[in-house]
mmCIF file of C-alpha atoms and ligand atoms in Angstrom:
data_model
loop_
_atom_site.group_PDB
_atom_site.id
_atom_site.type_symbol
_atom_site.label_atom_id
_atom_site.label_comp_id
_atom_site.label_asym_id
_atom_site.label_seq_id
_atom_site.Cartn_x
_atom_site.Cartn_y
_atom_site.Cartn_z
ATOM 1 C CA MET A 1 8.280 -8.550 19.672
ATOM 2 C CA PRO A 2 9.735 -5.028 19.756
ATOM 3 C CA TYR A 3 11.139 -4.215 16.336
ATOM 4 C CA VAL A 4 14.365 -2.916 17.881
ATOM 5 C CA ILE A 5 15.677 -6.474 18.378
ATOM 6 C CA GLY A 6 17.888 -6.963 15.335
ATOM 7 C CA ALA A 7 17.767 -10.746 15.467
ATOM 8 C CA ASP A 8 14.025 -10.646 14.848
ATOM 9 C CA LEU A 9 14.313 -8.635 11.633
ATOM 10 C CA PRO A 10 13.949 -10.505 8.326
ATOM 11 C CA ASP A 11 17.187 -11.357 6.514
ATOM 12 C CA GLN A 12 15.638 -11.452 3.059
ATOM 13 C CA PRO A 13 15.038 -8.192 1.205
ATOM 14 C CA ALA A 14 11.397 -7.107 1.157
ATOM 15 C CA GLY A 15 11.099 -7.504 -2.622
ATOM 16 C CA GLN A 16 12.063 -11.175 -2.369
ATOM 17 C CA ARG A 17 9.577 -11.726 0.435
ATOM 18 C CA PHE A 18 6.885 -10.061 -1.649
ATOM 19 C CA ARG A 19 7.656 -12.333 -4.619
ATOM 20 C CA ALA A 20 7.560 -15.415 -2.385
ATOM 21 C CA LEU A 21 4.005 -14.504 -1.340
ATOM 22 C CA LEU A 22 3.033 -14.424 -5.005
ATOM 23 C CA ASP A 23 4.422 -17.932 -5.499
ATOM 24 C CA ARG A 24 1.666 -19.294 -3.274
ATOM 25 C CA PRO A 25 -1.426 -20.557 -5.102
ATOM 26 C CA GLN A 26 -3.860 -18.146 -3.437
ATOM 27 C CA ILE A 27 -4.523 -14.498 -4.212
ATOM 28 C CA LEU A 28 -2.427 -12.050 -2.158
ATOM 29 C CA GLU A 29 -4.830 -9.961 -0.057
ATOM 30 C CA MET A 30 -3.506 -6.520 0.850
ATOM 31 C CA PRO A 31 -5.623 -4.115 2.880
ATOM 32 C CA GLY A 32 -4.617 -0.471 2.996
ATOM 33 C CA ALA A 33 -2.430 0.316 6.014
ATOM 34 C CA HIS A 34 -0.379 3.464 5.576
ATOM 35 C CA LEU A 35 0.361 4.223 9.236
ATOM 36 C CA GLY A 36 2.273 2.246 11.855
ATOM 37 C CA ILE A 37 -0.803 1.687 13.996
ATOM 38 C CA ALA A 38 -2.837 0.469 11.019
ATOM 39 C CA ALA A 39 0.000 -1.877 10.080
ATOM 40 C CA LEU A 40 -0.031 -3.439 13.551
ATOM 41 C CA LEU A 41 -3.792 -3.952 13.458
ATOM 42 C CA ALA A 42 -3.795 -5.394 9.917
ATOM 43 C CA LYS A 43 -0.954 -7.764 10.758
ATOM 44 C CA ARG A 44 -2.817 -8.929 13.840
ATOM 45 C CA ALA A 45 -5.866 -9.641 11.658
ATOM 46 C CA GLY A 46 -3.650 -12.063 9.726
ATOM 47 C CA PHE A 47 -2.720 -10.302 6.487
ATOM 48 C CA PRO A 48 0.657 -11.354 5.039
ATOM 49 C CA ALA A 49 1.316 -8.078 3.179
ATOM 50 C CA LEU A 50 0.000 -4.514 3.198
ATOM 51 C CA TYR A 51 -0.893 -1.816 0.704
ATOM 52 C CA MET A 52 0.077 1.833 1.082
ATOM 53 C CA SER A 53 -2.304 4.081 -0.800
ATOM 54 C CA GLY A 54 -1.335 7.429 -2.285
ATOM 55 C CA ALA A 55 -4.903 8.594 -1.763
ATOM 56 C CA ALA A 56 -4.759 7.657 1.927
ATOM 57 C CA MET A 57 -1.296 9.138 2.504
ATOM 58 C CA SER A 58 -2.369 12.382 0.801
ATOM 59 C CA ALA A 59 -5.674 12.610 2.663
ATOM 60 C CA THR A 60 -3.903 11.955 5.955
ATOM 61 C CA MET A 61 -1.811 15.051 5.212
ATOM 62 C CA GLY A 62 -5.010 16.958 4.437
ATOM 63 C CA LEU A 63 -4.208 16.940 0.712
ATOM 64 C CA PRO A 64 -6.076 15.752 -2.387
ATOM 65 C CA ASP A 65 -4.772 12.768 -4.353
ATOM 66 C CA LEU A 66 -3.457 14.881 -7.219
ATOM 67 C CA GLY A 67 0.209 13.918 -7.034
ATOM 68 C CA MET A 68 1.232 16.649 -4.597
ATOM 69 C CA ILE A 69 3.011 14.470 -2.045
ATOM 70 C CA THR A 70 6.738 13.820 -2.382
ATOM 71 C CA VAL A 71 9.061 10.820 -2.312
ATOM 72 C CA ASP A 72 10.242 11.855 1.146
ATOM 73 C CA ASP A 73 6.676 12.148 2.470
ATOM 74 C CA VAL A 74 5.972 8.615 1.271
ATOM 75 C CA CYS A 75 9.243 7.244 2.685
ATOM 76 C CA TRP A 76 8.232 8.571 6.088
ATOM 77 C CA TYR A 77 5.071 6.483 5.847
ATOM 78 C CA ILE A 78 6.907 3.418 4.494
ATOM 79 C CA ARG A 79 9.451 3.400 7.298
ATOM 80 C CA GLN A 80 6.808 3.363 10.036
ATOM 81 C CA VAL A 81 4.695 0.658 8.390
ATOM 82 C CA VAL A 82 7.690 -1.601 7.721
ATOM 83 C CA ARG A 83 9.012 -1.038 11.225
ATOM 84 C CA ALA A 84 5.649 -1.736 12.859
ATOM 85 C CA ALA A 85 4.550 -4.800 10.907
ATOM 86 C CA GLY A 86 7.744 -6.225 9.424
ATOM 87 C CA LEU A 87 5.597 -7.328 6.466
ATOM 88 C CA PRO A 88 6.299 -6.766 2.773
ATOM 89 C CA VAL A 89 4.432 -3.676 1.575
ATOM 90 C CA LEU A 90 3.218 -2.586 -1.847
ATOM 91 C CA VAL A 91 3.544 1.183 -2.155
ATOM 92 C CA ASP A 92 1.623 3.484 -4.478
ATOM 93 C CA GLY A 93 4.308 5.333 -6.461
ATOM 94 C CA ASP A 94 1.766 7.469 -8.363
ATOM 95 C CA THR A 95 3.455 8.740 -11.551
ATOM 96 C CA GLY A 96 6.939 8.395 -10.052
ATOM 97 C CA TYR A 97 6.950 12.066 -9.004
ATOM 98 C CA GLY A 98 8.333 13.221 -12.340
ATOM 99 C CA GLU A 99 10.068 11.617 -15.291
ATOM 100 C CA ALA A 100 12.504 8.714 -15.680
ATOM 101 C CA LEU A 101 15.237 9.992 -13.356
ATOM 102 C CA ASN A 102 12.682 10.817 -10.681
ATOM 103 C CA VAL A 103 11.326 7.283 -11.022
ATOM 104 C CA MET A 104 14.805 5.880 -10.448
ATOM 105 C CA HIS A 105 15.230 8.061 -7.375
ATOM 106 C CA MET A 106 11.833 6.894 -6.119
ATOM 107 C CA VAL A 107 12.767 3.217 -6.549
ATOM 108 C CA ARG A 108 16.022 3.656 -4.670
ATOM 109 C CA ALA A 109 14.323 5.671 -1.910
ATOM 110 C CA PHE A 110 11.453 3.199 -1.501
ATOM 111 C CA GLU A 111 13.838 0.229 -1.357
ATOM 112 C CA GLU A 112 15.962 1.963 1.242
ATOM 113 C CA ALA A 113 12.844 2.741 3.282
ATOM 114 C CA GLY A 114 11.971 -0.978 3.255
ATOM 115 C CA ALA A 115 9.274 -1.361 0.580
ATOM 116 C CA GLY A 116 8.727 -4.688 -1.181
ATOM 117 C CA ALA A 117 6.804 -3.526 -4.237
ATOM 118 C CA VAL A 118 5.706 -0.372 -6.019
ATOM 119 C CA HIS A 119 3.132 0.539 -8.621
ATOM 120 C CA LEU A 120 3.674 3.208 -11.203
ATOM 121 C CA GLU A 121 0.833 4.665 -13.314
ATOM 122 C CA ASP A 122 0.527 6.082 -16.833
ATOM 123 C CA GLN A 123 -1.111 9.411 -15.990
ATOM 124 C CA LEU A 124 0.161 12.955 -16.381
ATOM 125 C CA LEU A 125 0.198 15.405 -13.488
ATOM 126 C CA PRO A 126 -2.031 16.391 -11.869
ATOM 127 C CA LYS A 127 -2.777 12.696 -11.633
ATOM 128 C CA LYS A 128 -6.170 11.606 -10.358
ATOM 129 C CA CYS A 129 -7.848 8.772 -8.576
ATOM 130 C CA GLY A 130 -8.241 6.171 -11.307
ATOM 131 C CA HIS A 131 -11.990 6.075 -10.771
ATOM 132 C CA LEU A 132 -12.584 9.745 -11.637
ATOM 133 C CA ASN A 133 -13.166 11.427 -14.994
ATOM 134 C CA ASP A 134 -10.798 13.656 -16.980
ATOM 135 C CA LYS A 135 -7.609 11.697 -16.410
ATOM 136 C CA LYS A 136 -4.796 12.704 -18.759
ATOM 137 C CA LEU A 137 -2.877 9.692 -20.014
ATOM 138 C CA ALA A 138 0.867 9.700 -20.552
ATOM 139 C CA ASP A 139 2.218 8.643 -23.920
ATOM 140 C CA ALA A 140 2.564 4.858 -23.770
ATOM 141 C CA HIS A 141 6.238 4.944 -24.764
ATOM 142 C CA ASP A 142 7.049 7.588 -22.158
ATOM 143 C CA MET A 143 5.457 5.339 -19.548
ATOM 144 C CA ALA A 144 7.390 2.329 -20.863
ATOM 145 C CA ALA A 145 10.588 4.363 -20.487
ATOM 146 C CA LYS A 146 9.682 5.011 -16.856
ATOM 147 C CA VAL A 147 9.104 1.297 -16.272
ATOM 148 C CA ALA A 148 12.487 0.515 -17.830
ATOM 149 C CA ALA A 149 14.073 3.183 -15.617
ATOM 150 C CA ALA A 150 12.475 1.604 -12.555
ATOM 151 C CA ARG A 151 13.918 -1.779 -13.575
ATOM 152 C CA LYS A 152 17.352 -0.276 -13.941
ATOM 153 C CA ALA A 153 17.200 1.288 -10.482
ATOM 154 C CA ARG A 154 15.821 -1.655 -8.532
ATOM 155 C CA ARG A 155 17.729 -4.313 -6.676
ATOM 156 C CA HIS A 156 14.767 -6.329 -5.433
ATOM 157 C CA LEU A 157 11.667 -4.098 -5.516
ATOM 158 C CA TYR A 158 8.739 -5.751 -7.336
ATOM 159 C CA ILE A 159 7.488 -3.408 -10.058
ATOM 160 C CA ILE A 160 3.823 -3.227 -11.019
ATOM 161 C CA ALA A 161 2.773 -1.089 -13.977
ATOM 162 C CA ARG A 162 -0.683 0.413 -13.651
ATOM 163 C CA THR A 163 -2.618 1.473 -16.700
ATOM 164 C CA ASP A 164 -5.420 3.985 -16.437
ATOM 165 C CA ALA A 165 -6.256 3.577 -20.125
ATOM 166 C CA ALA A 166 -9.462 1.521 -19.920
ATOM 167 C CA ALA A 167 -11.731 4.594 -19.644
ATOM 168 C CA SER A 168 -10.286 6.511 -22.602
ATOM 169 C CA GLU A 169 -8.732 3.839 -24.853
ATOM 170 C CA GLY A 170 -10.979 0.898 -24.026
ATOM 171 C CA MET A 171 -9.991 -2.683 -23.355
ATOM 172 C CA ASP A 172 -7.811 -2.905 -26.480
ATOM 173 C CA GLY A 173 -5.853 0.176 -25.454
ATOM 174 C CA ALA A 174 -5.380 -1.056 -21.898
ATOM 175 C CA VAL A 175 -4.197 -4.481 -23.083
ATOM 176 C CA ALA A 176 -1.784 -2.974 -25.641
ATOM 177 C CA ARG A 177 -0.294 -0.669 -23.024
ATOM 178 C CA ALA A 178 0.025 -3.505 -20.503
ATOM 179 C CA LYS A 179 1.949 -5.582 -23.065
ATOM 180 C CA LEU A 180 4.292 -2.675 -23.771
ATOM 181 C CA TYR A 181 4.945 -2.145 -20.056
ATOM 182 C CA LEU A 182 5.689 -5.853 -19.609
ATOM 183 C CA GLU A 183 8.204 -5.669 -22.457
ATOM 184 C CA ALA A 184 9.775 -2.685 -20.721
ATOM 185 C CA GLY A 185 10.314 -4.850 -17.632
ATOM 186 C CA ALA A 186 7.232 -4.648 -15.417
ATOM 187 C CA ASP A 187 6.794 -7.676 -13.146
ATOM 188 C CA ALA A 188 3.007 -7.356 -13.032
ATOM 189 C CA ILE A 189 0.078 -5.273 -14.282
ATOM 190 C CA PHE A 190 -2.593 -3.270 -12.479
ATOM 191 C CA PRO A 191 -5.529 -2.588 -14.835
ATOM 192 C CA GLU A 192 -7.174 0.378 -13.122
ATOM 193 C CA ALA A 193 -10.897 1.118 -12.869
ATOM 194 C CA LEU A 194 -12.347 -1.815 -14.794
ATOM 195 C CA THR A 195 -16.103 -1.483 -14.543
ATOM 196 C CA SER A 196 -17.509 -5.018 -14.617
ATOM 197 C CA ARG A 197 -16.715 -8.595 -13.724
ATOM 198 C CA GLU A 198 -16.659 -9.325 -17.470
ATOM 199 C CA MET A 199 -13.970 -6.693 -18.023
ATOM 200 C CA PHE A 200 -11.815 -8.228 -15.293
ATOM 201 C CA ALA A 201 -12.312 -11.623 -16.884
ATOM 202 C CA GLU A 202 -11.472 -10.402 -20.388
ATOM 203 C CA PHE A 203 -8.369 -8.529 -19.276
ATOM 204 C CA ALA A 204 -7.097 -11.654 -17.503
ATOM 205 C CA ARG A 205 -7.882 -13.834 -20.552
ATOM 206 C CA ARG A 206 -5.861 -11.510 -22.747
ATOM 207 C CA MET A 207 -2.884 -11.498 -20.359
ATOM 208 C CA PRO A 208 -2.191 -15.216 -19.887
ATOM 209 C CA GLY A 209 0.516 -16.024 -17.378
ATOM 210 C CA VAL A 210 0.805 -12.399 -16.214
ATOM 211 C CA LYS A 211 0.456 -11.498 -12.536
ATOM 212 C CA LEU A 212 -2.466 -9.061 -12.203
ATOM 213 C CA LEU A 213 -3.652 -6.755 -9.447
ATOM 214 C CA ALA A 214 -7.291 -5.885 -8.733
ATOM 215 C CA ASN A 215 -8.220 -2.656 -6.948
ATOM 216 C CA MET A 216 -11.348 -3.109 -4.832
ATOM 217 C CA THR A 217 -11.773 0.518 -3.809
ATOM 218 C CA GLU A 218 -15.208 1.652 -2.650
ATOM 219 C CA PHE A 219 -17.369 4.351 -4.231
ATOM 220 C CA GLY A 220 -15.516 3.905 -7.510
ATOM 221 C CA ARG A 221 -16.256 2.224 -10.819
ATOM 222 C CA THR A 222 -15.465 -1.356 -9.888
ATOM 223 C CA PRO A 223 -18.391 -3.477 -8.666
ATOM 224 C CA PHE A 224 -17.920 -5.253 -5.355
ATOM 225 C CA LEU A 225 -16.163 -8.574 -5.855
ATOM 226 C CA THR A 226 -14.579 -10.670 -3.132
ATOM 227 C CA ALA A 227 -10.961 -11.781 -2.964
ATOM 228 C CA LYS A 228 -12.084 -15.290 -3.900
ATOM 229 C CA GLU A 229 -13.955 -13.982 -6.949
ATOM 230 C CA PHE A 230 -10.922 -12.028 -8.147
ATOM 231 C CA GLU A 231 -8.801 -15.139 -7.605
ATOM 232 C CA GLU A 232 -11.183 -17.190 -9.725
ATOM 233 C CA LEU A 233 -11.010 -14.528 -12.447
ATOM 234 C CA GLY A 234 -7.234 -14.984 -12.560
ATOM 235 C CA TYR A 235 -5.977 -12.139 -10.354
ATOM 236 C CA ALA A 236 -2.871 -12.628 -8.200
ATOM 237 C CA MET A 237 -3.299 -9.614 -5.907
ATOM 238 C CA VAL A 238 -6.167 -7.564 -4.495
ATOM 239 C CA ILE A 239 -6.075 -4.272 -2.574
ATOM 240 C CA TRP A 240 -8.642 -2.421 -0.447
ATOM 241 C CA PRO A 241 -6.661 0.809 -0.538
ATOM 242 C CA VAL A 242 -8.591 3.456 1.393
ATOM 243 C CA SER A 243 -11.166 1.397 3.335
ATOM 244 C CA HIS A 244 -9.383 1.702 6.696
ATOM 245 C CA LEU A 245 -9.130 5.485 6.369
ATOM 246 C CA ARG A 246 -12.760 5.853 5.366
ATOM 247 C CA VAL A 247 -13.832 3.952 8.479
ATOM 248 C CA ALA A 248 -11.415 5.844 10.761
ATOM 249 C CA ASN A 249 -12.480 9.202 9.323
ATOM 250 C CA ARG A 250 -16.131 8.501 9.950
ATOM 251 C CA ALA A 251 -15.307 7.488 13.538
ATOM 252 C CA MET A 252 -13.332 10.721 14.116
ATOM 253 C CA GLU A 253 -16.101 12.794 12.594
ATOM 254 C CA GLU A 254 -18.586 11.263 15.018
ATOM 255 C CA LEU A 255 -16.269 11.772 17.983
ATOM 256 C CA TYR A 256 -15.742 15.479 17.270
ATOM 257 C CA ALA A 257 -19.502 15.953 16.903
ATOM 258 C CA THR A 258 -20.079 14.155 20.212
ATOM 259 C CA ILE A 259 -17.615 16.400 22.052
ATOM 260 C CA ARG A 260 -19.226 19.503 20.565
ATOM 261 C CA GLU A 261 -22.712 18.308 21.422
ATOM 262 C CA THR A 262 -22.174 16.893 24.895
ATOM 263 C CA GLY A 263 -19.148 18.788 26.165
ATOM 264 C CA GLY A 264 -17.155 15.586 26.669
ATOM 265 C CA THR A 265 -16.209 12.154 25.394
ATOM 266 C CA MET A 266 -18.182 9.928 27.736
ATOM 267 C CA ALA A 267 -20.870 9.171 25.160
ATOM 268 C CA ALA A 268 -18.160 7.875 22.840
ATOM 269 C CA LEU A 269 -16.345 5.602 25.304
ATOM 270 C CA ASP A 270 -17.971 2.398 24.067
ATOM 271 C CA ARG A 271 -16.553 3.073 20.598
ATOM 272 C CA MET A 272 -13.015 3.620 21.887
ATOM 273 C CA GLN A 273 -10.091 1.281 22.044
ATOM 274 C CA THR A 274 -9.166 1.380 25.740
ATOM 275 C CA ARG A 275 -5.760 2.469 26.995
ATOM 276 C CA ALA A 276 -4.949 -1.159 27.817
ATOM 277 C CA GLN A 277 -5.967 -2.287 24.325
ATOM 278 C CA LEU A 278 -3.912 0.455 22.694
ATOM 279 C CA TYR A 279 -0.853 -0.463 24.744
ATOM 280 C CA GLU A 280 -1.392 -4.089 23.883
ATOM 281 C CA THR A 281 -1.571 -3.231 20.176
ATOM 282 C CA ILE A 282 1.712 -1.353 20.200
ATOM 283 C CA GLY A 283 3.446 -3.773 22.555
ATOM 284 C CA TYR A 284 4.071 -1.066 25.138
ATOM 285 C CA HIS A 285 4.813 -3.469 27.974
ATOM 286 C CA GLU A 286 7.135 -5.576 25.847
ATOM 287 C CA TYR A 287 9.264 -2.514 25.164
ATOM 288 C CA GLU A 288 9.242 -1.694 28.867
ATOM 289 C CA ALA A 289 10.258 -5.234 29.787
ATOM 290 C CA LEU A 290 12.996 -5.160 27.168
ATOM 291 C CA ASP A 291 14.298 -1.909 28.595
ATOM 292 C CA ALA A 292 14.314 -3.322 32.121
ATOM 293 C CA SER A 293 16.206 -6.420 30.978
ATOM 294 C CA LEU A 294 18.792 -4.267 29.182
ATOM 295 C CA VAL A 295 19.493 -2.128 32.207
ATOM 296 C CA LYS A 296 20.477 -5.307 34.056
ATOM 297 C CA THR A 297 22.473 -6.940 31.283
ATOM 298 C CA VAL A 298 24.633 -3.968 30.285
ATOM 299 C CA VAL A 299 26.193 -3.573 33.722
ATOM 300 C CA PRO A 300 29.801 -4.747 33.209
ATOM 301 C CA GLU A 301 30.937 -7.603 35.391
ATOM 302 C CA GLY A 302 32.487 -6.580 38.654
ATOM 303 C CA MET A 303 30.678 -3.247 38.704
ATOM 304 C CA PRO A 304 28.559 -2.617 41.762
ATOM 305 C CA GLN A 305 24.872 -2.866 40.894
ATOM 306 C CA GLY A 306 22.743 -0.067 42.308
HETATM 307 C C1 MIC B 401 -5.468 2.862 -5.483
HETATM 308 C C2 MIC B 401 -5.369 4.341 -5.457
HETATM 309 O O1 MIC B 401 -4.422 4.748 -6.399
HETATM 310 C C3 MIC B 401 -4.849 4.812 -4.096
HETATM 311 O O2 MIC B 401 -4.151 5.838 -4.060
HETATM 312 O O3 MIC B 401 -5.189 4.205 -3.097
HETATM 313 C C4 MIC B 401 -6.729 5.068 -5.667
HETATM 314 C C5 MIC B 401 -7.816 4.620 -4.725
HETATM 315 C C6 MIC B 401 -9.025 5.519 -4.630
HETATM 316 O O4 MIC B 401 -8.905 6.753 -4.819
HETATM 317 O O5 MIC B 401 -10.096 5.016 -4.307
HETATM 318 C C7 MIC B 401 -7.125 4.915 -7.133
HETATM 319 O O6 MIC B 401 -6.674 5.738 -7.943
HETATM 320 O O7 MIC B 401 -7.872 3.978 -7.449
HETATM 321 MG MG1 MG B 402 -3.126 6.216 -5.872
#
């Protein structure tokens, strides 16, 4: 239904709806969907929640994932995804765009934009994709202070602390940091860039009772595991953060090459969503029908209808 109908909007804050999904026994599967159109398609495929990747939002703006985008940039993305899908979304908050006060501002801004959850990472700027080399880690206590600041600012937003420490401080370092961030008030932990099934298993064993997130990004350090496998290893959430963008980018690349080579788009038609399918995806005709019904119903009684 068109999102503009107020009665159809959820009453419960997004953070509460996100938490409720984690109360179910199964792992929460969140594909990346950082644009309104992606949100509609992912919802249609049956996902109950979505992930909004900093890497994907940055790349969509033609920027590298080095922490250059702003809170307002991200809120623009959040608003369209929430509006389109009406699902709880987990948003990549990078390093919080600064220090503790910036983190608080981010939490307030993300909640107002409609987010259900955020993750905050322990890197220094310029932050990097967790699966690359040369990451600079923040002091663990500085990061804990940011987590505590996020807690202080939130009304309902679910707060996930991400640690990038596994590469430089090993499993012991990552576990110690995760414990500190939990003490500071994190609701869950995202151990970034673990490199084997055994590492995922060990991290989960050493964090009993803690909600954990697995990042199944491609072309990174984590071997391919399925949602079911992560669930069996003790993970509560899994994301496929950039997969949708990688596929869409390849498709665009091929289209532009086809136009250059053939002077038109006809050779690409069989790979296109048709106009009818696009309109169906965005509910075009439902909005039109709604508009037509409104024009009739707002005419005050007794007024001549033209
Ligand atoms: C999850 C992540 O933070 C993201 O921004 O999507 C990235 C994903 C990626 O670059 O593949 C990450 O740092 O893992
Ligand atoms: Mg990121």
